Amino acid sequence: MPYHTFECSECIPERAMHAVIKGPGEDLTSCLPLGYLNTIPGTISERGCAYCGAKHVIGAPMKDVIHVSHGPVGCTYDTWHTKRYISDNDNFQLKYTFATDMKEKHVVFGAEKMLKQNIIDCFKAFPHIKRMTIYQTCASALIGDDIAAVAKKVMAEMPDVDIFVCNAPGFGGPSQSGGHHKINIAWIDQKVGTYEPEIKSKYVINYVGDYNIQGDAEIMVDYFQRMGIQVLSTFTGNGSYDDLRGMHLAHLNVLECARSAEYICNELRKRYGTPRLDIDGYGFEPLSASLMKVAMFFGLEKEAQAIIDEETARWRPELNWYAKRLKGKKICLWPGGSKLWHWAHVIEEEMGVKVVSVYSKFGHQGDFEKGVARCSEGALAIDDPNELEGLEAMEMLQPDCVLTGVRPGEVSKKMRIPYLNIHGYHNGPYKGYEGWVRLARDLYNAIYSPIHQLSGMDISKDEIPTDKGFLTRQ
Ligand code: CFM
């Protein structure tokens, strides 16, 4: 059995099947951690809730929209500003966050009246914005406020506005992944097919499952446009509400993050017959193969090849410069979801670093299948890790850098191990040819920055760093 029991989790026997070490010759039949189950009480999981998955990951990147949370103010605050999904309309969706600010009295007497007044006030405060999303939270779900009915009333009174309602309270699934699912389905149920954007090309796609982190989606859309393809909508990075209502008109759904957005692609296939094509925008080889796949669907191979050649010639030398210096370094690849399998093999192949561990906070069994299959021998794979397990893994594996989010990243810094933010990115975007070089550069800077040698010093005993060198404490 390749299962790995952490010492810190010996008191929680159910954790035993959530971590594996890939042994020699091991395949998926003996080497998969359990995934996407309810968190085991007592493990202090680091997962997000379903509301966060719906609002913060998928809904809020839509750019021309007032995003309102119907609940206590903390829900909206905690899902604001930690992801850098920029937009080309001056980042309206990042600048503001809205909440009805439910209090105890609303829990007792209901908050529908207040919600209605809040919606009207929001539209009055931003008269140029005519679209709104409203997110249910645990508090408003538990008291049973009928958000959809309120939205309908407002739309009847204000014919120029359109409102989308997402019923994905925090408890609506084991993790943020439950919220991804709910908002995908809610969007196609309520909004797809209610608007017809202009079709300007013979080749029309929706680009799905990219949230434009520091400009990721813009890089990809540029490649598609250079091939002559119209990107009708982006789900949802830099996405426009009305374009996304027209998703049914595309000829092809090009899907990037299958973990968060495969649901809407599958529904578009069922309801409108639109095919789904999964691609990968990270890493030179996967990206080149992906552009070619999309091209083959439309017969645009020549156009794609020209982009691949031009971009590779421009960026490959820089990637190689970093790869030479990163060779043999060990990293932990600890994202939330699909980057586990998007990156596990290609970061090793193209940057020469060794992935000694992968984890996922909310990946499903299929994500672990892909992730573990792409890991090399000896890698430790963990499902829904907790902080103590992370600490133990870092002590055991001694990585040169941890690629993860802000919270576990702070923990790794305390262990004197540099970390790279692969959720909001350090100096992204990381997609595209240029982006992959940016990731290599950030990784190089993280590993080789002298600050980490300084951080290892105990200044109460040893030497004190100054701008003139080190002073020995007398
Ligand atoms: Fe998809 Fe994402 Fe991810 Fe995800 Fe996320 Fe994210 Fe992530 Mo943070 S949608 S699964 S819920 S690629 S927010 S943009 S970086 S954990 S690996």
Coordinates of C-alpha atoms and ligand atoms in Angstrom, one line a residue:
M1 CA 0.0 0.0 0.0
P2 CA 1.5 3.4 -0.9
Y3 CA -0.7 5.3 1.6
H4 CA 1.3 7.7 3.7
T5 CA 0.3 8.4 7.3
F6 CA 1.4 11.7 8.7
E7 CA 2.6 11.5 12.3
C8 CA 0.5 14.6 13.1
S9 CA -2.6 12.8 11.7
E10 CA -2.2 9.5 13.5
C11 CA -5.0 10.5 15.8
I12 CA -7.4 10.9 12.8
P13 CA -7.3 7.4 11.3
E14 CA -9.7 8.5 8.4
R15 CA -6.9 10.7 7.0
A16 CA -4.8 7.6 6.2
M17 CA -6.3 7.2 2.8
H18 CA -5.9 10.9 1.7
A19 CA -2.1 10.8 1.1
V20 CA 0.0 8.5 -1.1
I21 CA 3.6 8.3 -2.1
K22 CA 4.1 7.1 -5.6
G23 CA 6.4 4.1 -5.3
P24 CA 8.5 2.4 -8.0
G25 CA 6.4 1.0 -10.8
E26 CA 3.2 2.0 -9.1
D27 CA 0.2 2.9 -11.2
L28 CA -3.1 4.5 -10.5
T29 CA -4.8 1.3 -9.3
S30 CA -2.7 1.2 -6.2
C31 CA -1.8 4.9 -6.0
L32 CA -4.6 7.3 -5.6
P33 CA -5.6 9.3 -2.6
L34 CA -9.3 9.7 -1.9
G35 CA -10.7 13.0 -3.2
Y36 CA -13.6 15.3 -2.9
L37 CA -15.2 13.9 0.2
N38 CA -16.6 15.8 3.1
T39 CA -13.8 17.2 5.3
I40 CA -13.0 15.0 8.3
P41 CA -13.9 16.8 11.5
G42 CA -10.8 17.8 13.4
T43 CA -8.4 18.1 10.5
I44 CA -8.7 22.0 10.2
S45 CA -9.1 21.9 6.5
E46 CA -7.9 24.8 4.4
R47 CA -10.7 24.5 1.9
G48 CA -13.0 27.4 0.8
C49 CA -16.8 27.2 1.0
A50 CA -19.2 26.7 -1.8
Y51 CA -20.3 30.3 -1.8
C52 CA -16.7 31.4 -2.3
G53 CA -16.3 28.9 -5.2
A54 CA -19.4 30.4 -6.8
K55 CA -18.8 34.1 -6.2
H56 CA -15.1 34.6 -5.8
V57 CA -13.8 32.2 -8.4
I58 CA -16.5 32.2 -11.1
G59 CA -19.1 35.0 -10.7
A60 CA -17.0 38.0 -9.7
P61 CA -14.5 38.0 -12.6
M62 CA -17.4 39.2 -14.8
K63 CA -16.5 42.8 -15.4
D64 CA -19.6 44.9 -16.1
V65 CA -21.6 43.8 -13.2
I66 CA -22.5 44.8 -9.6
H67 CA -21.8 41.7 -7.5
V68 CA -24.0 41.6 -4.4
S69 CA -23.8 39.1 -1.5
H70 CA -27.0 38.7 0.4
G71 CA -25.6 38.0 3.8
P72 CA -23.4 39.2 6.6
V73 CA -20.7 41.7 5.4
G74 CA -17.9 39.3 6.2
C75 CA -18.9 36.9 3.4
T76 CA -18.4 39.5 0.8
Y77 CA -15.3 41.0 2.4
D78 CA -13.5 37.7 2.6
T79 CA -14.1 37.0 -1.1
W80 CA -12.8 40.4 -2.3
H81 CA -9.4 41.4 -3.6
T82 CA -7.4 38.2 -3.0
K83 CA -7.6 37.2 -6.7
R84 CA -6.2 39.5 -9.3
Y85 CA -8.7 39.0 -12.1
I86 CA -8.2 42.2 -13.9
S87 CA -10.4 43.6 -16.7
D88 CA -10.3 46.1 -19.5
N89 CA -13.1 48.3 -18.0
D90 CA -10.9 49.8 -15.4
N91 CA -11.4 46.9 -13.0
F92 CA -14.9 47.8 -11.9
Q93 CA -15.4 44.3 -10.5
L94 CA -12.3 44.5 -8.4
K95 CA -12.9 48.0 -7.1
Y96 CA -16.1 47.4 -5.3
T97 CA -17.9 44.7 -3.4
F98 CA -21.4 44.9 -2.2
A99 CA -23.3 43.2 0.6
T100 CA -26.8 43.6 2.2
D101 CA -25.1 43.3 5.6
M102 CA -27.6 41.0 7.3
K103 CA -27.8 41.3 11.1
E104 CA -29.5 39.2 13.8
K105 CA -32.8 41.1 13.4
H106 CA -32.9 40.0 9.7
V107 CA -32.4 36.4 10.6
V108 CA -35.4 36.7 12.9
F109 CA -37.7 38.9 10.7
G110 CA -36.3 38.2 7.1
A111 CA -34.3 40.3 4.8
E112 CA -36.1 40.4 1.5
K113 CA -37.3 44.0 1.9
M114 CA -33.8 45.1 2.7
L115 CA -32.5 43.2 -0.3
K116 CA -34.9 44.9 -2.7
Q117 CA -34.0 48.3 -1.4
N118 CA -30.2 47.4 -1.7
I119 CA -30.6 46.4 -5.3
I120 CA -32.3 49.6 -6.2
D121 CA -29.7 51.7 -4.3
C122 CA -26.8 49.9 -6.0
F123 CA -28.2 50.6 -9.5
K124 CA -28.7 54.2 -8.5
A125 CA -25.2 54.6 -7.2
F126 CA -23.7 53.2 -10.4
P127 CA -26.1 54.3 -13.1
H128 CA -23.8 53.1 -16.0
I129 CA -23.9 49.5 -14.7
K130 CA -27.1 47.7 -15.7
R131 CA -26.3 44.1 -14.7
M132 CA -26.1 42.4 -11.3
T133 CA -25.3 39.1 -9.8
I134 CA -26.7 38.2 -6.3
Y135 CA -25.2 35.5 -4.2
Q136 CA -26.9 33.6 -1.5
T137 CA -24.9 32.9 1.7
C138 CA -25.4 30.5 4.6
A139 CA -27.4 33.1 6.5
S140 CA -29.9 34.0 3.8
A141 CA -30.2 30.4 2.7
L142 CA -31.0 29.2 6.3
I143 CA -33.8 31.7 6.7
G144 CA -35.2 30.9 3.3
D145 CA -35.1 34.4 1.7
D146 CA -36.5 34.1 -1.9
I147 CA -33.8 36.0 -3.8
A148 CA -35.1 35.0 -7.2
A149 CA -38.5 36.4 -6.5
V150 CA -37.1 39.7 -5.3
A151 CA -34.9 40.0 -8.4
K152 CA -37.9 39.3 -10.6
K153 CA -39.8 42.1 -9.0
V154 CA -37.0 44.6 -9.5
M155 CA -36.6 43.6 -13.1
A156 CA -40.3 44.2 -13.7
E157 CA -39.9 47.6 -12.2
M158 CA -36.6 48.5 -13.9
P159 CA -36.8 47.1 -17.4
D160 CA -33.3 48.1 -18.4
V161 CA -31.6 46.0 -15.8
D162 CA -30.9 42.3 -15.7
I163 CA -30.1 40.2 -12.6
F164 CA -28.6 36.8 -12.1
V165 CA -29.2 34.9 -8.9
C166 CA -26.8 32.2 -7.6
N167 CA -28.1 29.9 -4.8
A168 CA -24.8 28.4 -3.6
P169 CA -24.6 28.9 0.2
G170 CA -21.4 28.1 1.9
F171 CA -22.6 24.7 3.0
G172 CA -23.7 23.8 -0.5
G173 CA -20.9 21.2 -1.0
P174 CA -17.7 19.8 0.6
S175 CA -15.6 22.7 -0.7
Q176 CA -15.5 25.6 -3.2
S177 CA -16.0 23.0 -5.9
G178 CA -19.6 22.6 -5.0
G179 CA -20.1 26.3 -5.7
H180 CA -18.4 26.0 -9.1
H181 CA -20.9 23.4 -10.1
K182 CA -23.9 25.3 -8.8
I183 CA -23.1 28.6 -10.6
N184 CA -22.3 26.8 -13.9
I185 CA -25.7 25.2 -13.9
A186 CA -27.5 28.3 -12.7
W187 CA -25.9 30.4 -15.4
I188 CA -27.0 28.1 -18.2
D189 CA -30.4 27.7 -16.7
Q190 CA -31.1 31.4 -16.2
K191 CA -29.1 33.3 -18.7
V192 CA -27.7 31.4 -21.7
G193 CA -29.9 31.9 -24.7
T194 CA -31.4 35.2 -23.6
Y195 CA -29.2 37.5 -25.6
E196 CA -27.7 37.3 -29.1
P197 CA -24.3 39.0 -29.5
E198 CA -23.1 39.8 -33.0
I199 CA -21.3 36.9 -34.9
K200 CA -18.4 38.4 -36.9
S201 CA -16.4 35.3 -38.0
K202 CA -16.8 31.9 -39.5
Y203 CA -14.9 30.6 -36.5
V204 CA -16.6 31.3 -33.2
I205 CA -15.6 30.0 -29.7
N206 CA -16.3 30.5 -26.1
Y207 CA -13.1 30.5 -24.1
V208 CA -14.2 28.7 -20.8
G209 CA -12.5 28.2 -17.4
D210 CA -10.0 31.1 -17.4
Y211 CA -10.4 33.8 -14.9
N212 CA -7.9 36.3 -16.3
I213 CA -5.6 36.2 -13.4
Q214 CA -3.2 39.1 -14.0
G215 CA -4.2 38.9 -17.7
D216 CA -4.1 35.2 -18.5
A217 CA -7.2 35.2 -20.6
E218 CA -6.1 38.3 -22.5
I219 CA -3.0 36.4 -23.6
M220 CA -5.0 33.4 -24.8
V221 CA -7.7 35.5 -26.5
D222 CA -4.9 37.3 -28.4
Y223 CA -3.6 34.0 -29.9
F224 CA -7.2 33.0 -30.9
Q225 CA -7.8 36.3 -32.6
R226 CA -4.5 36.2 -34.4
M227 CA -5.8 32.8 -35.9
G228 CA -8.9 34.6 -37.1
I229 CA -11.2 33.2 -34.4
Q230 CA -14.0 35.3 -32.8
V231 CA -14.0 34.8 -29.0
L232 CA -17.7 35.3 -28.3
S233 CA -17.4 35.1 -24.6
T234 CA -14.8 34.4 -21.9
F235 CA -16.2 32.4 -19.0
T236 CA -15.5 34.4 -16.9
G237 CA -12.2 36.3 -16.8
N238 CA -12.7 39.8 -18.3
G239 CA -16.1 38.4 -19.3
S240 CA -19.1 40.5 -20.2
Y241 CA -22.5 39.6 -18.7
D242 CA -24.3 39.9 -22.0
D243 CA -21.7 38.1 -24.1
L244 CA -22.0 35.2 -21.6
R245 CA -25.8 35.2 -22.2
G246 CA -24.9 34.4 -25.8
M247 CA -22.7 31.4 -25.2
H248 CA -25.2 29.1 -27.1
L249 CA -24.1 30.7 -30.4
A250 CA -20.5 29.6 -30.4
H251 CA -19.3 26.7 -32.6
L252 CA -16.9 25.3 -30.0
N253 CA -16.2 25.5 -26.3
V254 CA -12.5 25.7 -25.6
L255 CA -12.1 24.6 -22.0
E256 CA -9.1 25.5 -19.9
C257 CA -9.9 24.7 -16.2
A258 CA -11.9 21.6 -16.4
R259 CA -12.3 21.4 -12.7
S260 CA -14.3 24.6 -12.3
A261 CA -16.1 24.9 -15.7
E262 CA -16.6 21.5 -17.3
Y263 CA -20.1 21.5 -16.1
I264 CA -21.3 24.4 -18.4
C265 CA -19.4 22.9 -21.4
N266 CA -21.2 19.6 -20.8
E267 CA -24.5 21.3 -20.6
L268 CA -23.9 23.4 -23.7
R269 CA -23.1 20.1 -25.5
K270 CA -26.3 18.5 -24.2
R271 CA -28.6 21.4 -24.8
Y272 CA -27.1 23.1 -27.9
G273 CA -24.8 20.4 -29.4
T274 CA -21.7 22.5 -29.0
P275 CA -18.6 20.4 -28.8
R276 CA -16.1 20.7 -25.9
L277 CA -12.4 20.8 -26.5
D278 CA -10.0 20.7 -23.5
I279 CA -6.8 22.7 -23.8
D280 CA -3.8 23.8 -21.7
G281 CA -2.4 27.3 -21.8
Y282 CA 0.6 26.6 -19.5
G283 CA 4.0 25.4 -20.8
F284 CA 5.4 25.6 -24.3
E285 CA 4.6 22.1 -25.5
P286 CA 1.1 21.8 -24.0
L287 CA 0.2 25.3 -25.3
S288 CA 1.5 24.6 -28.8
A289 CA -0.4 21.3 -29.0
S290 CA -3.5 23.1 -27.7
L291 CA -3.4 25.9 -30.3
M292 CA -3.0 23.3 -32.9
K293 CA -6.0 21.3 -31.6
V294 CA -8.2 24.3 -31.8
A295 CA -6.8 25.1 -35.3
M296 CA -7.6 21.6 -36.5
F297 CA -11.2 22.0 -35.6
F298 CA -11.6 24.9 -37.9
G299 CA -8.9 24.1 -40.5
L300 CA -6.6 26.9 -39.4
E301 CA -3.4 24.9 -38.9
K302 CA -1.2 27.3 -41.0
E303 CA -2.3 30.3 -38.9
A304 CA -1.6 28.4 -35.6
Q305 CA 1.8 27.2 -36.8
A306 CA 2.8 30.7 -37.6
I307 CA 2.0 31.8 -34.0
I308 CA 3.7 28.8 -32.4
D309 CA 6.9 29.4 -34.5
E310 CA 7.0 33.1 -33.8
E311 CA 6.3 32.8 -30.0
T312 CA 8.7 29.9 -29.5
A313 CA 11.5 31.7 -31.3
R314 CA 10.9 34.8 -29.2
W315 CA 10.6 33.1 -25.8
R316 CA 12.4 29.7 -25.8
P317 CA 15.9 31.1 -25.3
E318 CA 14.7 32.9 -22.1
L319 CA 13.0 29.8 -20.8
N320 CA 16.1 27.8 -21.4
W321 CA 18.2 30.4 -19.5
Y322 CA 16.1 29.8 -16.4
A323 CA 15.7 26.1 -16.9
K324 CA 19.5 25.7 -16.9
R325 CA 19.7 27.4 -13.5
L326 CA 16.6 25.7 -12.0
K327 CA 17.6 22.2 -13.0
G328 CA 17.5 19.7 -10.1
K329 CA 15.7 22.1 -7.7
K330 CA 12.9 20.5 -5.7
I331 CA 9.4 22.0 -5.5
C332 CA 6.1 21.3 -3.9
L333 CA 3.2 22.0 -6.2
W334 CA 0.4 22.8 -3.9
P335 CA -2.5 24.6 -5.6
G336 CA -6.2 24.4 -5.0
G337 CA -7.4 22.4 -8.0
S338 CA -6.5 21.8 -11.5
K339 CA -2.9 23.3 -11.6
L340 CA -1.9 20.1 -9.9
W341 CA -2.2 18.2 -13.3
H342 CA -1.8 21.2 -15.6
W343 CA 1.7 21.7 -14.3
A344 CA 3.0 18.4 -12.7
H345 CA 4.8 17.1 -15.7
V346 CA 5.5 20.2 -17.8
I347 CA 7.2 22.1 -15.1
E348 CA 9.5 19.1 -14.7
E349 CA 10.1 18.7 -18.4
E350 CA 10.5 22.3 -19.4
M351 CA 12.1 23.9 -16.3
G352 CA 14.0 20.9 -15.0
V353 CA 12.6 21.2 -11.5
K354 CA 11.6 18.1 -9.6
V355 CA 8.0 18.0 -8.3
V356 CA 8.4 16.2 -5.0
S357 CA 4.8 16.7 -3.9
V358 CA 1.4 17.6 -5.3
Y359 CA -1.7 18.4 -3.4
S360 CA -5.2 19.6 -4.0
K361 CA -7.6 21.2 -1.6
F362 CA -10.8 20.2 -3.5
G363 CA -9.7 18.1 -6.5
H364 CA -12.0 15.3 -7.5
Q365 CA -10.8 11.7 -8.0
G366 CA -10.2 12.5 -11.7
D367 CA -7.9 15.4 -10.8
F368 CA -5.8 13.1 -8.7
E369 CA -5.8 10.5 -11.5
K370 CA -4.3 13.0 -13.9
G371 CA -2.0 14.6 -11.3
V372 CA -0.6 11.4 -9.9
A373 CA -0.2 9.9 -13.4
R374 CA 1.9 12.9 -14.4
C375 CA 4.1 12.9 -11.3
S376 CA 7.4 11.0 -11.2
E377 CA 8.3 8.3 -8.7
G378 CA 8.6 9.3 -5.1
A379 CA 6.1 12.1 -5.2
L380 CA 3.8 12.7 -2.2
A381 CA 0.2 13.4 -3.2
I382 CA -2.2 14.8 -0.6
D383 CA -5.9 15.4 -0.7
D384 CA -7.4 18.2 1.4
P385 CA -4.2 18.8 3.4
N386 CA -4.1 20.6 6.8
E387 CA -1.4 22.9 8.0
L388 CA 0.4 20.4 10.3
E389 CA 0.6 17.9 7.4
G390 CA 2.1 20.6 5.2
L391 CA 4.7 21.4 7.8
E392 CA 5.6 17.7 8.2
A393 CA 5.8 17.3 4.4
M394 CA 8.1 20.3 4.1
E395 CA 10.4 18.9 6.9
M396 CA 10.5 15.5 5.2
L397 CA 11.0 16.7 1.6
Q398 CA 13.1 19.8 2.1
P399 CA 11.8 21.6 -1.1
D400 CA 13.6 24.6 -2.6
C401 CA 10.3 26.3 -3.2
V402 CA 6.7 25.8 -2.5
L403 CA 4.2 26.8 -5.2
T404 CA 0.9 27.5 -3.3
G405 CA -1.5 30.2 -2.0
V406 CA -1.0 33.0 0.4
R407 CA -1.9 31.2 3.6
P408 CA 0.2 28.1 3.2
G409 CA 2.9 30.3 1.7
E410 CA 3.2 32.3 4.9
V411 CA 3.7 29.0 6.7
S412 CA 6.4 27.9 4.3
K413 CA 8.2 31.3 4.8
K414 CA 8.3 30.6 8.5
M415 CA 10.1 27.4 7.7
R416 CA 12.6 29.5 5.7
I417 CA 11.4 28.0 2.4
P418 CA 10.5 30.5 -0.3
Y419 CA 7.0 30.3 -1.8
L420 CA 5.5 31.4 -5.0
N421 CA 1.8 32.5 -5.2
I422 CA 0.3 30.4 -7.9
H423 CA -3.3 31.5 -7.3
G424 CA -3.0 35.3 -7.7
Y425 CA 0.5 35.0 -9.1
H426 CA 3.6 37.0 -8.1
N427 CA 4.5 38.6 -11.5
G428 CA 2.0 37.0 -13.9
P429 CA 0.3 36.3 -16.1
Y430 CA 1.7 32.8 -16.2
K431 CA -0.3 31.6 -19.3
G432 CA 1.1 31.8 -22.8
Y433 CA 4.7 31.5 -23.9
E434 CA 5.6 34.8 -22.3
G435 CA 3.8 33.8 -19.1
W436 CA 5.6 30.5 -18.7
V437 CA 8.9 32.5 -18.8
R438 CA 7.5 34.8 -16.2
L439 CA 6.8 31.8 -13.9
A440 CA 10.4 30.5 -14.5
R441 CA 11.7 34.0 -13.6
D442 CA 9.6 34.2 -10.4
L443 CA 10.8 30.7 -9.5
Y444 CA 14.4 31.6 -10.1
N445 CA 14.1 34.8 -8.1
A446 CA 12.3 33.0 -5.2
I447 CA 14.9 30.3 -5.0
Y448 CA 18.0 32.4 -5.5
S449 CA 17.0 35.6 -3.6
P450 CA 19.6 36.3 -0.8
I451 CA 16.7 37.3 1.5
H452 CA 16.1 33.7 2.3
Q453 CA 19.7 33.2 3.6
L454 CA 19.1 36.2 5.8
S455 CA 15.7 34.9 7.0
G456 CA 17.5 31.8 8.2
M457 CA 19.6 33.7 10.7
D458 CA 18.8 34.1 14.4
I459 CA 19.6 37.7 15.0
S460 CA 19.4 37.3 18.7
K461 CA 22.5 35.1 18.6
D462 CA 24.4 35.4 15.4
E463 CA 25.1 38.2 13.1
I464 CA 23.1 41.3 12.3
P465 CA 22.7 42.1 8.6
T466 CA 23.2 45.8 7.7
D467 CA 23.7 47.5 4.4
K468 CA 27.5 47.5 5.1
G469 CA 27.6 43.7 5.5
F470 CA 27.2 41.6 8.7
L471 CA 28.0 42.8 12.1
T472 CA 28.8 40.3 14.8
R473 CA 26.8 40.9 17.9
Q474 CA 29.1 41.8 20.8
Ligands
CFM1 FE1 -9.5 26.2 -11.8 FE2 -8.7 28.4 -11.1 FE3 -7.6 26.1 -10.2 FE4 -10.1 26.8 -9.4 FE5 -9.0 28.1 -7.3 FE6 -7.7 29.7 -9.0 FE7 -6.5 27.4 -8.1 MO1 -7.0 29.5 -6.5 S1 -10.7 27.9 -11.1 S2 -9.3 24.9 -10.0 S3 -11.0 27.2 -7.5 S4 -7.5 27.0 -12.1 S5 -9.0 30.2 -7.3 S6 -8.1 30.5 -11.0 S7 -5.7 29.4 -8.5 S8 -7.5 27.2 -6.3 S9 -5.7 25.6 -9.1

